Every structure is written in structure tokens, then in C-alpha cells.
PDB file of C-alpha atoms in Angstrom:
ATOM      1  CA  MET I   1      -0.141  -0.173   0.388  1.00  0.00           C
ATOM      2  CA  ILE I   2       1.457   3.627  -0.759  1.00  0.00           C
ATOM      3  CA  SER I   3       1.793   5.777   1.968  1.00  0.00           C
ATOM      4  CA  LEU I   4      -0.191   9.323   1.575  1.00  0.00           C
ATOM      5  CA  LYS I   5       3.716  10.590   1.986  1.00  0.00           C
ATOM      6  CA  ARG I   6       5.378   8.827  -1.089  1.00  0.00           C
ATOM      7  CA  LEU I   7       2.071   9.495  -3.711  1.00  0.00           C
ATOM      8  CA  SER I   8       2.347  13.261  -2.393  1.00  0.00           C
ATOM      9  CA  LEU I   9       5.573  12.925  -3.633  1.00  0.00           C
ATOM     10  CA  PHE I  10       4.140  11.366  -6.496  1.00  0.00           C
ATOM     11  CA  HIS I  11       1.406  13.665  -7.494  1.00  0.00           C
ATOM     12  CA  LEU I  12       4.681  16.424  -6.474  1.00  0.00           C
ATOM     13  CA  VAL I  13       7.107  14.476  -9.791  1.00  0.00           C
ATOM     14  CA  ILE I  14       4.518  14.769 -11.710  1.00  0.00           C
ATOM     15  CA  LEU I  15       2.614  17.888 -11.289  1.00  0.00           C
ATOM     16  CA  LEU I  16       7.037  19.677 -11.713  1.00  0.00           C
ATOM     17  CA  GLY I  17       6.907  17.249 -14.816  1.00  0.00           C
ATOM     18  CA  ALA I  18       3.936  18.815 -16.641  1.00  0.00           C
ATOM     19  CA  GLY I  19       4.737  22.607 -15.618  1.00  0.00           C
ATOM     20  CA  CYS I  20       7.861  22.097 -17.068  1.00  0.00           C
ATOM     21  CA  TRP I  21       6.733  20.574 -20.260  1.00  0.00           C
ATOM     22  CA  GLY I  22       4.753  22.987 -20.538  1.00  0.00           C
ATOM     23  CA  HIS I  23       7.208  25.224 -20.392  1.00  0.00           C
ATOM     24  CA  ALA I  24       9.036  23.871 -22.777  1.00  0.00           C
ATOM     25  CA  PHE I  25       6.041  24.199 -24.821  1.00  0.00           C
ATOM     26  CA  GLY I  26       5.564  27.646 -24.045  1.00  0.00           C
ATOM     27  CA  GLN I  27       8.349  28.187 -26.011  1.00  0.00           C
ATOM     28  CA  THR I  28       7.276  27.696 -29.863  1.00  0.00           C
ATOM     29  CA  PRO I  29       4.868  29.738 -30.947  1.00  0.00           C
ATOM     30  CA  PRO I  30       1.725  28.410 -31.788  1.00  0.00           C
ATOM     31  CA  LEU I  31       0.695  27.401 -35.076  1.00  0.00           C
ATOM     32  CA  ALA I  32      -1.552  30.533 -36.725  1.00  0.00           C
ATOM     33  CA  ILE I  33      -2.410  31.287 -40.484  1.00  0.00           C
ATOM     34  CA  LYS I  34      -1.256  34.762 -41.590  1.00  0.00           C
ATOM     35  CA  PRO I  35      -4.365  37.126 -41.542  1.00  0.00           C
ATOM     36  CA  ILE I  36      -5.258  39.041 -45.300  1.00  0.00           C
ATOM     37  CA  ARG I  37      -5.056  42.471 -43.776  1.00  0.00           C
ATOM     38  CA  PRO I  38      -6.533  45.372 -44.674  1.00  0.00           C
ATOM     39  CA  SER I  39      -3.565  47.125 -44.838  1.00  0.00           C
ATOM     40  CA  GLN I  40      -0.837  45.063 -46.086  1.00  0.00           C
ATOM     41  CA  LYS I  41       3.024  44.843 -44.069  1.00  0.00           C
ATOM     42  CA  ALA I  42       5.678  46.133 -46.371  1.00  0.00           C
ATOM     43  CA  VAL I  43      10.040  46.699 -45.847  1.00  0.00           C
ATOM     44  CA  VAL I  44      11.884  49.871 -47.339  1.00  0.00           C
ATOM     45  CA  MET I  45      15.618  49.580 -47.248  1.00  0.00           C
ATOM     46  CA  GLN I  46      18.799  51.546 -48.263  1.00  0.00           C
ATOM     47  CA  THR I  47      22.058  50.809 -47.773  1.00  0.00           C
ATOM     48  CA  VAL I  48      24.459  54.179 -46.859  1.00  0.00           C
ATOM     49  CA  GLY I  49      28.461  53.485 -46.785  1.00  0.00           C
ATOM     50  CA  VAL I  50      28.012  49.532 -44.916  1.00  0.00           C
ATOM     51  CA  THR I  51      25.438  51.076 -42.517  1.00  0.00           C
ATOM     52  CA  ASP I  52      21.952  49.926 -43.341  1.00  0.00           C
ATOM     53  CA  ILE I  53      18.484  51.813 -42.935  1.00  0.00           C
ATOM     54  CA  THR I  54      15.567  49.126 -43.145  1.00  0.00           C
ATOM     55  CA  ILE I  55      11.388  50.718 -42.086  1.00  0.00           C
ATOM     56  CA  THR I  56       9.417  48.005 -41.553  1.00  0.00           C
ATOM     57  CA  TYR I  57       5.733  49.169 -41.765  1.00  0.00           C
ATOM     58  CA  SER I  58       1.855  48.255 -42.664  1.00  0.00           C
ATOM     59  CA  ARG I  59       0.271  50.210 -45.303  1.00  0.00           C
ATOM     60  CA  PRO I  60      -3.121  52.112 -44.783  1.00  0.00           C
ATOM     61  CA  GLY I  61      -4.955  53.511 -47.656  1.00  0.00           C
ATOM     62  CA  VAL I  62      -6.987  56.591 -47.961  1.00  0.00           C
ATOM     63  CA  GLN I  63      -9.735  54.851 -49.623  1.00  0.00           C
ATOM     64  CA  GLY I  64     -11.595  58.039 -49.615  1.00  0.00           C
ATOM     65  CA  ARG I  65     -11.283  59.062 -45.876  1.00  0.00           C
ATOM     66  CA  THR I  66      -9.881  62.163 -44.594  1.00  0.00           C
ATOM     67  CA  ILE I  67      -6.298  61.888 -43.173  1.00  0.00           C
ATOM     68  CA  PHE I  68      -4.818  64.926 -42.099  1.00  0.00           C
ATOM     69  CA  ALA I  69      -6.590  67.787 -40.135  1.00  0.00           C
ATOM     70  CA  ASP I  70      -7.410  69.180 -36.762  1.00  0.00           C
ATOM     71  CA  ALA I  71      -9.430  66.633 -34.703  1.00  0.00           C
ATOM     72  CA  PRO I  72     -13.599  67.453 -33.815  1.00  0.00           C
ATOM     73  CA  ALA I  73     -13.700  68.824 -29.996  1.00  0.00           C
ATOM     74  CA  THR I  74     -15.513  65.339 -29.420  1.00  0.00           C
ATOM     75  CA  MET I  75     -12.845  62.946 -30.570  1.00  0.00           C
ATOM     76  CA  ALA I  76      -9.931  65.212 -29.301  1.00  0.00           C
ATOM     77  CA  ALA I  77     -11.626  64.742 -25.685  1.00  0.00           C
ATOM     78  CA  ARG I  78     -10.465  61.400 -26.237  1.00  0.00           C
ATOM     79  CA  ALA I  79      -6.481  61.700 -25.840  1.00  0.00           C
ATOM     80  CA  LYS I  80      -5.038  63.975 -22.882  1.00  0.00           C
ATOM     81  CA  GLY I  81      -2.389  65.729 -24.618  1.00  0.00           C
ATOM     82  CA  GLU I  82      -0.529  64.211 -27.499  1.00  0.00           C
ATOM     83  CA  GLY I  83      -1.903  60.374 -27.118  1.00  0.00           C
ATOM     84  CA  THR I  84      -3.230  58.791 -29.589  1.00  0.00           C
ATOM     85  CA  LEU I  85      -6.062  59.058 -31.479  1.00  0.00           C
ATOM     86  CA  ASP I  86      -5.881  56.095 -33.792  1.00  0.00           C
ATOM     87  CA  ASN I  87      -8.033  53.736 -32.979  1.00  0.00           C
ATOM     88  CA  GLN I  88     -10.336  52.696 -35.573  1.00  0.00           C
ATOM     89  CA  ASN I  89     -12.722  51.251 -33.291  1.00  0.00           C
ATOM     90  CA  GLU I  90     -13.516  54.579 -31.590  1.00  0.00           C
ATOM     91  CA  ARG I  91     -13.035  56.414 -34.384  1.00  0.00           C
ATOM     92  CA  GLN I  92     -16.135  58.032 -35.424  1.00  0.00           C
ATOM     93  CA  LYS I  93     -17.976  58.366 -39.156  1.00  0.00           C
ATOM     94  CA  GLY I  94     -16.211  61.664 -40.715  1.00  0.00           C
ATOM     95  CA  GLU I  95     -13.601  61.624 -38.037  1.00  0.00           C
ATOM     96  CA  PRO I  96      -9.711  61.889 -39.741  1.00  0.00           C
ATOM     97  CA  ILE I  97      -7.560  59.264 -39.809  1.00  0.00           C
ATOM     98  CA  THR I  98      -4.313  60.778 -38.527  1.00  0.00           C
ATOM     99  CA  PRO I  99      -5.508  63.843 -36.630  1.00  0.00           C
ATOM    100  CA  TYR I 100      -2.951  67.219 -35.959  1.00  0.00           C
ATOM    101  CA  GLY I 101      -1.003  67.467 -32.628  1.00  0.00           C
ATOM    102  CA  HIS I 102      -1.570  63.422 -31.508  1.00  0.00           C
ATOM    103  CA  VAL I 103       0.825  60.406 -31.616  1.00  0.00           C
ATOM    104  CA  TRP I 104       0.414  58.336 -34.540  1.00  0.00           C
ATOM    105  CA  ARG I 105       1.780  55.288 -35.262  1.00  0.00           C
ATOM    106  CA  ALA I 106       2.899  56.222 -38.768  1.00  0.00           C
ATOM    107  CA  GLY I 107       1.781  53.832 -40.717  1.00  0.00           C
ATOM    108  CA  ALA I 108      -0.803  50.738 -39.701  1.00  0.00           C
ATOM    109  CA  ASN I 109      -1.213  47.518 -37.302  1.00  0.00           C
ATOM    110  CA  GLU I 110       2.325  46.962 -35.753  1.00  0.00           C
ATOM    111  CA  ALA I 111       4.360  50.364 -35.005  1.00  0.00           C
ATOM    112  CA  THR I 112       6.326  51.116 -37.623  1.00  0.00           C
ATOM    113  CA  MET I 113       9.490  49.523 -36.536  1.00  0.00           C
ATOM    114  CA  PHE I 114      12.886  52.038 -37.731  1.00  0.00           C
ATOM    115  CA  GLN I 115      16.566  50.029 -37.684  1.00  0.00           C
ATOM    116  CA  VAL I 116      19.865  51.346 -38.061  1.00  0.00           C
ATOM    117  CA  THR I 117      23.050  49.119 -38.582  1.00  0.00           C
ATOM    118  CA  ASP I 118      25.000  52.141 -36.979  1.00  0.00           C
ATOM    119  CA  ASP I 119      24.782  55.407 -34.902  1.00  0.00           C
ATOM    120  CA  VAL I 120      23.715  57.805 -37.828  1.00  0.00           C
ATOM    121  CA  LEU I 121      22.164  61.512 -36.983  1.00  0.00           C
ATOM    122  CA  ILE I 122      19.046  62.105 -38.074  1.00  0.00           C
ATOM    123  CA  ASN I 123      18.084  65.784 -39.055  1.00  0.00           C
ATOM    124  CA  GLY I 124      21.879  66.451 -37.540  1.00  0.00           C
ATOM    125  CA  GLN I 125      21.005  65.564 -33.989  1.00  0.00           C
ATOM    126  CA  PRO I 126      22.704  61.423 -32.775  1.00  0.00           C
ATOM    127  CA  LEU I 127      21.036  58.532 -33.252  1.00  0.00           C
ATOM    128  CA  LYS I 128      22.336  55.378 -31.498  1.00  0.00           C
ATOM    129  CA  ALA I 129      22.456  52.008 -33.775  1.00  0.00           C
ATOM    130  CA  GLY I 130      19.437  49.797 -32.878  1.00  0.00           C
ATOM    131  CA  THR I 131      15.569  49.309 -33.675  1.00  0.00           C
ATOM    132  CA  TYR I 132      13.259  51.151 -32.404  1.00  0.00           C
ATOM    133  CA  SER I 133       9.263  52.298 -33.252  1.00  0.00           C
ATOM    134  CA  LEU I 134       8.968  55.228 -35.275  1.00  0.00           C
ATOM    135  CA  GLU I 135       6.201  57.288 -34.414  1.00  0.00           C
ATOM    136  CA  THR I 136       5.085  61.013 -35.886  1.00  0.00           C
ATOM    137  CA  ILE I 137       2.897  64.047 -33.984  1.00  0.00           C
ATOM    138  CA  PRO I 138       1.484  65.723 -37.462  1.00  0.00           C
ATOM    139  CA  GLY I 139       0.499  69.190 -37.570  1.00  0.00           C
ATOM    140  CA  LYS I 140      -0.438  71.605 -40.075  1.00  0.00           C
ATOM    141  CA  ASP I 141       3.080  73.534 -40.992  1.00  0.00           C
ATOM    142  CA  GLU I 142       5.707  70.838 -38.708  1.00  0.00           C
ATOM    143  CA  TRP I 143       5.914  67.239 -38.428  1.00  0.00           C
ATOM    144  CA  THR I 144       7.609  65.700 -34.806  1.00  0.00           C
ATOM    145  CA  VAL I 145       9.037  62.335 -35.862  1.00  0.00           C
ATOM    146  CA  ILE I 146       9.982  60.008 -33.016  1.00  0.00           C
ATOM    147  CA  PHE I 147      12.159  56.804 -32.659  1.00  0.00           C
ATOM    148  CA  ASN I 148      10.800  54.919 -29.247  1.00  0.00           C
ATOM    149  CA  SER I 149      13.411  52.610 -27.860  1.00  0.00           C
ATOM    150  CA  ASP I 150      10.443  49.926 -27.587  1.00  0.00           C
ATOM    151  CA  PRO I 151       9.985  48.993 -30.640  1.00  0.00           C
ATOM    152  CA  GLY I 152       7.372  45.669 -29.441  1.00  0.00           C
ATOM    153  CA  GLN I 153       4.717  47.864 -29.871  1.00  0.00           C
ATOM    154  CA  TRP I 154       0.911  47.366 -31.723  1.00  0.00           C
ATOM    155  CA  GLY I 155       0.558  50.347 -33.004  1.00  0.00           C
ATOM    156  CA  ALA I 156       0.726  53.471 -30.735  1.00  0.00           C
ATOM    157  CA  PHE I 157      -1.463  52.462 -27.884  1.00  0.00           C
ATOM    158  CA  SER I 158       1.116  52.138 -25.269  1.00  0.00           C
ATOM    159  CA  TYR I 159       3.616  54.750 -26.293  1.00  0.00           C
ATOM    160  CA  ASP I 160       5.255  55.921 -23.489  1.00  0.00           C
ATOM    161  CA  GLU I 161       7.234  59.830 -24.054  1.00  0.00           C
ATOM    162  CA  LYS I 162       9.471  59.061 -21.773  1.00  0.00           C
ATOM    163  CA  LYS I 163      11.288  55.890 -23.790  1.00  0.00           C
ATOM    164  CA  ASP I 164      11.803  58.255 -26.317  1.00  0.00           C
ATOM    165  CA  ALA I 165      15.653  57.920 -27.801  1.00  0.00           C
ATOM    166  CA  LEU I 166      15.418  60.785 -30.323  1.00  0.00           C
ATOM    167  CA  ARG I 167      12.334  63.814 -31.801  1.00  0.00           C
ATOM    168  CA  VAL I 168      12.915  66.240 -34.190  1.00  0.00           C
ATOM    169  CA  LYS I 169      11.318  68.532 -36.320  1.00  0.00           C
ATOM    170  CA  THR I 170      10.369  68.067 -39.674  1.00  0.00           C
ATOM    171  CA  LYS I 171       8.218  70.373 -42.618  1.00  0.00           C
ATOM    172  CA  PRO I 172       5.696  68.638 -44.535  1.00  0.00           C
ATOM    173  CA  GLN I 173       5.358  68.716 -48.659  1.00  0.00           C
ATOM    174  CA  THR I 174       2.013  69.483 -50.111  1.00  0.00           C
ATOM    175  CA  VAL I 175       2.241  67.414 -53.330  1.00  0.00           C
ATOM    176  CA  SER I 176      -0.220  67.553 -56.483  1.00  0.00           C
ATOM    177  CA  ASP I 177      -0.898  64.184 -56.507  1.00  0.00           C
ATOM    178  CA  SER I 178      -2.504  61.643 -54.239  1.00  0.00           C
ATOM    179  CA  GLN I 179      -0.309  58.935 -52.961  1.00  0.00           C
ATOM    180  CA  GLU I 180      -3.067  56.102 -51.958  1.00  0.00           C
ATOM    181  CA  TRP I 181      -1.433  53.829 -49.437  1.00  0.00           C
ATOM    182  CA  LEU I 182       0.813  55.223 -46.998  1.00  0.00           C
ATOM    183  CA  VAL I 183       4.426  54.195 -48.911  1.00  0.00           C
ATOM    184  CA  TYR I 184       7.761  55.168 -47.797  1.00  0.00           C
ATOM    185  CA  SER I 185      11.052  55.796 -49.729  1.00  0.00           C
ATOM    186  CA  PHE I 186      14.577  56.733 -49.861  1.00  0.00           C
ATOM    187  CA  ASP I 187      15.297  59.374 -52.080  1.00  0.00           C
ATOM    188  CA  PRO I 188      17.675  61.271 -52.691  1.00  0.00           C
ATOM    189  CA  ILE I 189      20.711  59.542 -51.491  1.00  0.00           C
ATOM    190  CA  THR I 190      24.271  60.696 -51.344  1.00  0.00           C
ATOM    191  CA  GLU I 191      27.428  58.550 -50.423  1.00  0.00           C
ATOM    192  CA  HIS I 192      26.521  59.541 -46.759  1.00  0.00           C
ATOM    193  CA  SER I 193      22.651  60.223 -46.353  1.00  0.00           C
ATOM    194  CA  ALA I 194      19.284  59.038 -47.407  1.00  0.00           C
ATOM    195  CA  THR I 195      16.385  61.286 -47.212  1.00  0.00           C
ATOM    196  CA  VAL I 196      13.585  59.191 -45.725  1.00  0.00           C
ATOM    197  CA  ASN I 197      10.008  60.334 -47.360  1.00  0.00           C
ATOM    198  CA  LEU I 198       6.766  59.279 -46.146  1.00  0.00           C
ATOM    199  CA  ARG I 199       4.027  60.165 -48.654  1.00  0.00           C
ATOM    200  CA  TRP I 200       0.470  59.230 -48.153  1.00  0.00           C
ATOM    201  CA  GLU I 201      -2.759  61.501 -49.260  1.00  0.00           C
ATOM    202  CA  LYS I 202      -1.061  64.599 -50.927  1.00  0.00           C
ATOM    203  CA  VAL I 203       1.312  64.772 -48.001  1.00  0.00           C
ATOM    204  CA  ARG I 204       4.822  64.012 -48.317  1.00  0.00           C
ATOM    205  CA  VAL I 205       6.853  63.892 -45.277  1.00  0.00           C
ATOM    206  CA  PRO I 206      10.952  63.715 -45.114  1.00  0.00           C
ATOM    207  CA  PHE I 207      13.790  63.373 -42.731  1.00  0.00           C
ATOM    208  CA  THR I 208      17.372  62.292 -43.052  1.00  0.00           C
ATOM    209  CA  VAL I 209      19.519  59.929 -41.632  1.00  0.00           C
ATOM    210  CA  GLU I 210      23.326  60.565 -42.297  1.00  0.00           C
ATOM    211  CA  VAL I 211      25.970  58.930 -41.480  1.00  0.00           C
ATOM    212  CA  LYS I 212      28.727  60.407 -40.203  1.00  0.00           C
ATOM    213  CA  ASP I 213      31.989  59.000 -41.457  1.00  0.00           C
ATOM    214  CA  VAL I 214      31.088  56.189 -43.897  1.00  0.00           C
ATOM    215  CA  LYS I 215      34.738  55.144 -43.561  1.00  0.00           C
ATOM    216  CA  ALA I 216      35.426  55.154 -39.976  1.00  0.00           C
ATOM    217  CA  ALA I 217      31.480  53.067 -39.941  1.00  0.00           C
ATOM    218  CA  TRP I 218      33.511  50.472 -42.451  1.00  0.00           C
ATOM    219  CA  ARG I 219      36.534  50.298 -40.500  1.00  0.00           C
ATOM    220  CA  ALA I 220      34.623  49.498 -37.254  1.00  0.00           C
ATOM    221  CA  HIS I 221      33.389  46.492 -39.064  1.00  0.00           C
ATOM    222  CA  ALA I 222      35.717  45.416 -40.395  1.00  0.00           C
ATOM    223  CA  ASP I 223      38.227  45.162 -37.297  1.00  0.00           C
ATOM    224  CA  ALA I 224      35.031  43.805 -35.689  1.00  0.00           C
ATOM    225  CA  LEU I 225      34.573  41.014 -38.404  1.00  0.00           C
ATOM    226  CA  ILE I 226      38.850  40.344 -38.216  1.00  0.00           C
ATOM    227  CA  ALA I 227      38.711  40.419 -34.718  1.00  0.00           C
ATOM    228  CA  ALA I 228      35.861  37.408 -34.893  1.00  0.00           C
ATOM    229  CA  ASN I 229      37.759  35.976 -36.931  1.00  0.00           C
ATOM    230  CA  PRO I 230      41.330  35.673 -36.197  1.00  0.00           C
ATOM    231  CA  THR I 231      42.465  32.366 -38.120  1.00  0.00           C
ATOM    232  CA  ASN I 232      41.392  34.124 -41.332  1.00  0.00           C
ATOM    233  CA  GLU I 233      43.844  35.258 -43.485  1.00  0.00           C
ATOM    234  CA  GLU I 234      41.182  36.763 -46.492  1.00  0.00           C
ATOM    235  CA  LEU I 235      39.678  39.562 -43.718  1.00  0.00           C
ATOM    236  CA  PRO I 236      43.137  41.432 -43.586  1.00  0.00           C
ATOM    237  CA  ARG I 237      43.656  41.094 -46.517  1.00  0.00           C
ATOM    238  CA  GLN I 238      39.998  42.364 -48.566  1.00  0.00           C
ATOM    239  CA  VAL I 239      40.962  45.533 -46.166  1.00  0.00           C
ATOM    240  CA  ALA I 240      44.510  46.229 -47.777  1.00  0.00           C
ATOM    241  CA  ASN I 241      42.442  46.361 -50.953  1.00  0.00           C
ATOM    242  CA  THR I 242      40.156  48.879 -50.037  1.00  0.00           C
ATOM    243  CA  TYR I 243      42.580  50.714 -48.552  1.00  0.00           C
ATOM    244  CA  LEU I 244      45.193  50.040 -52.078  1.00  0.00           C
ATOM    245  CA  ASN I 245      42.071  51.502 -53.852  1.00  0.00           C
ATOM    246  CA  ASP I 246      41.841  54.476 -51.307  1.00  0.00           C
ATOM    247  CA  LYS I 247      45.503  54.968 -52.089  1.00  0.00           C
ATOM    248  CA  ASN I 248      46.272  54.701 -48.184  1.00  0.00           C
ATOM    249  CA  TYR I 249      48.993  52.414 -48.706  1.00  0.00           C
ATOM    250  CA  ALA I 250      50.392  52.548 -44.946  1.00  0.00           C
ATOM    251  CA  GLU I 251      46.661  51.168 -44.036  1.00  0.00           C
ATOM    252  CA  ALA I 252      46.692  48.703 -46.599  1.00  0.00           C
ATOM    253  CA  LEU I 253      50.815  47.741 -45.834  1.00  0.00           C
ATOM    254  CA  LYS I 254      49.562  47.397 -42.141  1.00  0.00           C
ATOM    255  CA  PHE I 255      47.018  45.396 -42.640  1.00  0.00           C
ATOM    256  CA  VAL I 256      47.827  42.459 -45.669  1.00  0.00           C
ATOM    257  CA  ASP I 257      51.275  42.102 -43.377  1.00  0.00           C
ATOM    258  CA  GLN I 258      48.573  41.227 -41.188  1.00  0.00           C
ATOM    259  CA  SER I 259      47.092  38.836 -43.408  1.00  0.00           C
ATOM    260  CA  ILE I 260      50.313  36.831 -44.569  1.00  0.00           C
ATOM    261  CA  LYS I 261      51.532  36.471 -40.326  1.00  0.00           C
ATOM    262  CA  VAL I 262      47.969  34.603 -40.155  1.00  0.00           C
ATOM    263  CA  LYS I 263      49.065  32.448 -43.038  1.00  0.00           C
ATOM    264  CA  GLU I 264      50.738  32.843 -45.786  1.00  0.00           C
ATOM    265  CA  THR I 265      48.747  32.367 -49.162  1.00  0.00           C
ATOM    266  CA  PHE I 266      49.627  33.709 -53.208  1.00  0.00           C
ATOM    267  CA  ARG I 267      46.947  36.298 -53.253  1.00  0.00           C
ATOM    268  CA  ASN I 268      47.981  38.061 -49.946  1.00  0.00           C
ATOM    269  CA  LEU I 269      51.577  37.876 -51.283  1.00  0.00           C
ATOM    270  CA  SER I 270      51.304  39.435 -54.394  1.00  0.00           C
ATOM    271  CA  ALA I 271      48.601  41.659 -52.819  1.00  0.00           C
ATOM    272  CA  LYS I 272      52.096  43.043 -51.235  1.00  0.00           C
ATOM    273  CA  ALA I 273      53.307  43.069 -54.632  1.00  0.00           C
ATOM    274  CA  ASN I 274      50.896  45.532 -55.665  1.00  0.00           C
ATOM    275  CA  ILE I 275      50.864  47.701 -53.288  1.00  0.00           C
ATOM    276  CA  LEU I 276      54.510  47.767 -53.229  1.00  0.00           C
ATOM    277  CA  TRP I 277      54.632  48.424 -56.417  1.00  0.00           C
ATOM    278  CA  ALA I 278      50.980  51.364 -56.523  1.00  0.00           C
ATOM    279  CA  ALA I 279      53.194  53.171 -53.238  1.00  0.00           C
ATOM    280  CA  GLY I 280      56.568  53.672 -55.513  1.00  0.00           C
ATOM    281  CA  LYS I 281      58.309  50.605 -53.205  1.00  0.00           C
ATOM    282  CA  LYS I 282      59.339  49.185 -56.811  1.00  0.00           C
ATOM    283  CA  ASP I 283      62.869  46.708 -55.906  1.00  0.00           C
ATOM    284  CA  GLU I 284      60.898  45.317 -53.330  1.00  0.00           C
ATOM    285  CA  ALA I 285      57.283  44.958 -54.710  1.00  0.00           C
ATOM    286  CA  LEU I 286      59.433  42.944 -57.225  1.00  0.00           C
ATOM    287  CA  THR I 287      60.717  40.826 -54.353  1.00  0.00           C
ATOM    288  CA  ILE I 288      57.322  40.098 -53.264  1.00  0.00           C
ATOM    289  CA  ALA I 289      56.193  39.323 -56.308  1.00  0.00           C
ATOM    290  CA  ASP I 290      58.798  36.778 -57.563  1.00  0.00           C
ATOM    291  CA  GLN I 291      57.829  35.158 -54.067  1.00  0.00           C
ATOM    292  CA  ALA I 292      54.760  35.174 -54.338  1.00  0.00           C
ATOM    293  CA  ILE I 293      54.722  33.276 -58.162  1.00  0.00           C
ATOM    294  CA  ALA I 294      56.979  30.376 -55.978  1.00  0.00           C
ATOM    295  CA  LYS I 295      54.431  30.179 -53.328  1.00  0.00           C
ATOM    296  CA  GLY I 296      51.087  29.468 -56.067  1.00  0.00           C
ATOM    297  CA  LYS I 297      53.253  27.392 -57.955  1.00  0.00           C
ATOM    298  CA  ALA I 298      53.911  25.627 -54.322  1.00  0.00           C
ATOM    299  CA  ASP I 299      50.137  25.524 -53.811  1.00  0.00           C
ATOM    300  CA  LYS I 300      49.181  24.675 -57.404  1.00  0.00           C
ATOM    301  CA  VAL I 301      47.251  27.998 -57.973  1.00  0.00           C
ATOM    302  CA  SER I 302      47.228  29.462 -61.428  1.00  0.00           C
ATOM    303  CA  THR I 303      50.035  32.371 -61.047  1.00  0.00           C
ATOM    304  CA  ASP I 304      49.306  33.464 -65.377  1.00  0.00           C
ATOM    305  CA  ALA I 305      47.814  36.775 -64.970  1.00  0.00           C
ATOM    306  CA  PHE I 306      49.780  37.398 -62.432  1.00  0.00           C
ATOM    307  CA  GLU I 307      53.518  35.921 -63.925  1.00  0.00           C
ATOM    308  CA  LYS I 308      52.242  38.417 -67.060  1.00  0.00           C
ATOM    309  CA  ARG I 309      51.907  41.464 -64.842  1.00  0.00           C
ATOM    310  CA  VAL I 310      55.089  40.692 -63.219  1.00  0.00           C
ATOM    311  CA  ALA I 311      56.962  41.038 -66.623  1.00  0.00           C
ATOM    312  CA  ASP I 312      55.459  43.627 -68.055  1.00  0.00           C
ATOM    313  CA  MET I 313      56.461  45.226 -64.276  1.00  0.00           C
ATOM    314  CA  LYS I 314      60.084  43.948 -64.870  1.00  0.00           C
ATOM    315  CA  ALA I 315      59.767  45.371 -68.629  1.00  0.00           C
ATOM    316  CA  GLY I 316      58.534  48.636 -67.752  1.00  0.00           C
ATOM    317  CA  LYS I 317      55.356  48.791 -69.586  1.00  0.00           C
ATOM    318  CA  MET I 318      53.481  49.614 -65.919  1.00  0.00           C
TER     319      MET I 318
END
């Protein structure tokens, strides 16, 4: 006969096991069928230098509705201060979709998400690399663009101003053609910046994302990748070639020597010969070139093209 004490212990073990089992299953998202949404999801991405800027959003339509306007008094009474009025379940017929002076999710469904892989400047103001929810406060003559550190919101219903990472001001522009479905685009683009444009109805709202130092951002990425892969000789060789193209021969030599130190190959020896030649150190270049060819032949690597180049060097054709 099983004692009450032993029975209780047995049940306890079963309950704990069931709890752990349920917890384990709780880590797996439940199966779900993707819904058909009136405002469909979109993603737009632009790279500036090596910095990726990604905006993920849903696209509401105008559909004959009033989009940007002052909130009627009865509508404004539903929210304090800048509080959102972006609730379709409360919106009355004829009320604007995006009333002036109130926080808007800058899209539909989940909060619009803004991701940037490096520190940037937004309209000249610093924003750290990261993922943010993107909200706006529309106005007739001025908009506020908000980057909030809570990217997991639904709409702007749980928006908390205390979590704002940055707010910037921008001027809306009225355009002649009406944009039916909200869209984000990047235009114009320069080597170090991209202008984000929010377009909906007859309004265009721009703000600029700038990478203050493109080369510094590239170097930071390169250094991090090399540090994470210390036995990979190709990574520093690639950096060396980039500096060669930039005619920064000192840095090019530094990185090609780092590559050779990891592992001597035909590729990095020939790269060093090319760097030395470009830097005007021709005798050193030819010495390393011969070493590169010998290494290539020993490793059964095709050296024909490089041998022809070296022959032209020695013949004074380069």
C-alpha cells in the first residue's frame, strides 16, 4: 500500500514535470494562419556606406477618407495632450484618420519599425544604432518624428514618451498627386546620407539619415569581423585591397602584413607586391612578386595573369 506521503511526492513530481513540459512548449510559438490585412506589410531598406537603414511598416489606404486634419472637439476629448487617437474602433464617421497634434504610428497594425546598424544623425541629431518604433505627431506646418526605444508595440496605444530616444522636427510638403497607399522611400541619396520620405494622400514628410563618417563605420565593421575571425587571412587582405584602392598605402601594407602573418598565401603575397608597386617601392615589390609566384606554384594555384603583370613591371610597361 502506497503511503499518503509517497503519493503526495509522486503527484508533486508529476505536476512539476507537467509544468516543465508546458513551459518547454510555451517557448514554441503556436501555429497560426497569417491573416489577410487591409493594410498590408512592407519593408524598405537602404544602405549608406555599410550602414543599413530598414523601415518595416503596414500600408493603410486613403479609401476616400479624411486623412490629415484637426480633430473635432468630441474626438480630441478622447485623448490627453499628444495621446494617440489612432483607434479605428472609436473613430466616428467623418473623423480624420490622422488628426493633427496627436501621436500616430506612422503606418497601420504594429508600430512602424526603424532599424539602423550604426550610429547616425537624424536631421543632424544623434541616434544610436538599434531598433526603434517610429511614431509621428503630424501638424499643418510642422511634424515631429519620434524614435522610441520600445519597438514591440501594437500601434501607439502603449506609447510612452519617457522611452523616446530622439525627437526631430520636419516640414511637411504638399504635393499635387495623391498617394493612395502609404509608402516610405529613400530619395535623394548621397554617399553619406539618405532622405526618408513618408508619402500618403497629398503629403510628403521627409527626414534625413546621415552617416557622419562612412569610412569610420566601415573600419569599425572590418575590425570587428577580423577580431571575431583571427585565423582568417582573407579578411585583412580584403581590407588591404580597399585601402589600396583608396591610395592609403600605409594602412594597406599594415593589413596585408597582418594577413600574411596569419597565413602566407599567393593571394596576400601578390596583394603586397601590388601595394608596394603602387606606393613606388618597385624593388621591394618585385622581390615579393617573385615570392608570390613561387608560393602559388608550390600550392598549385594559377599564377599566369600575375606572372604576365610582373613581366610587364620588369619590362617597364607599367
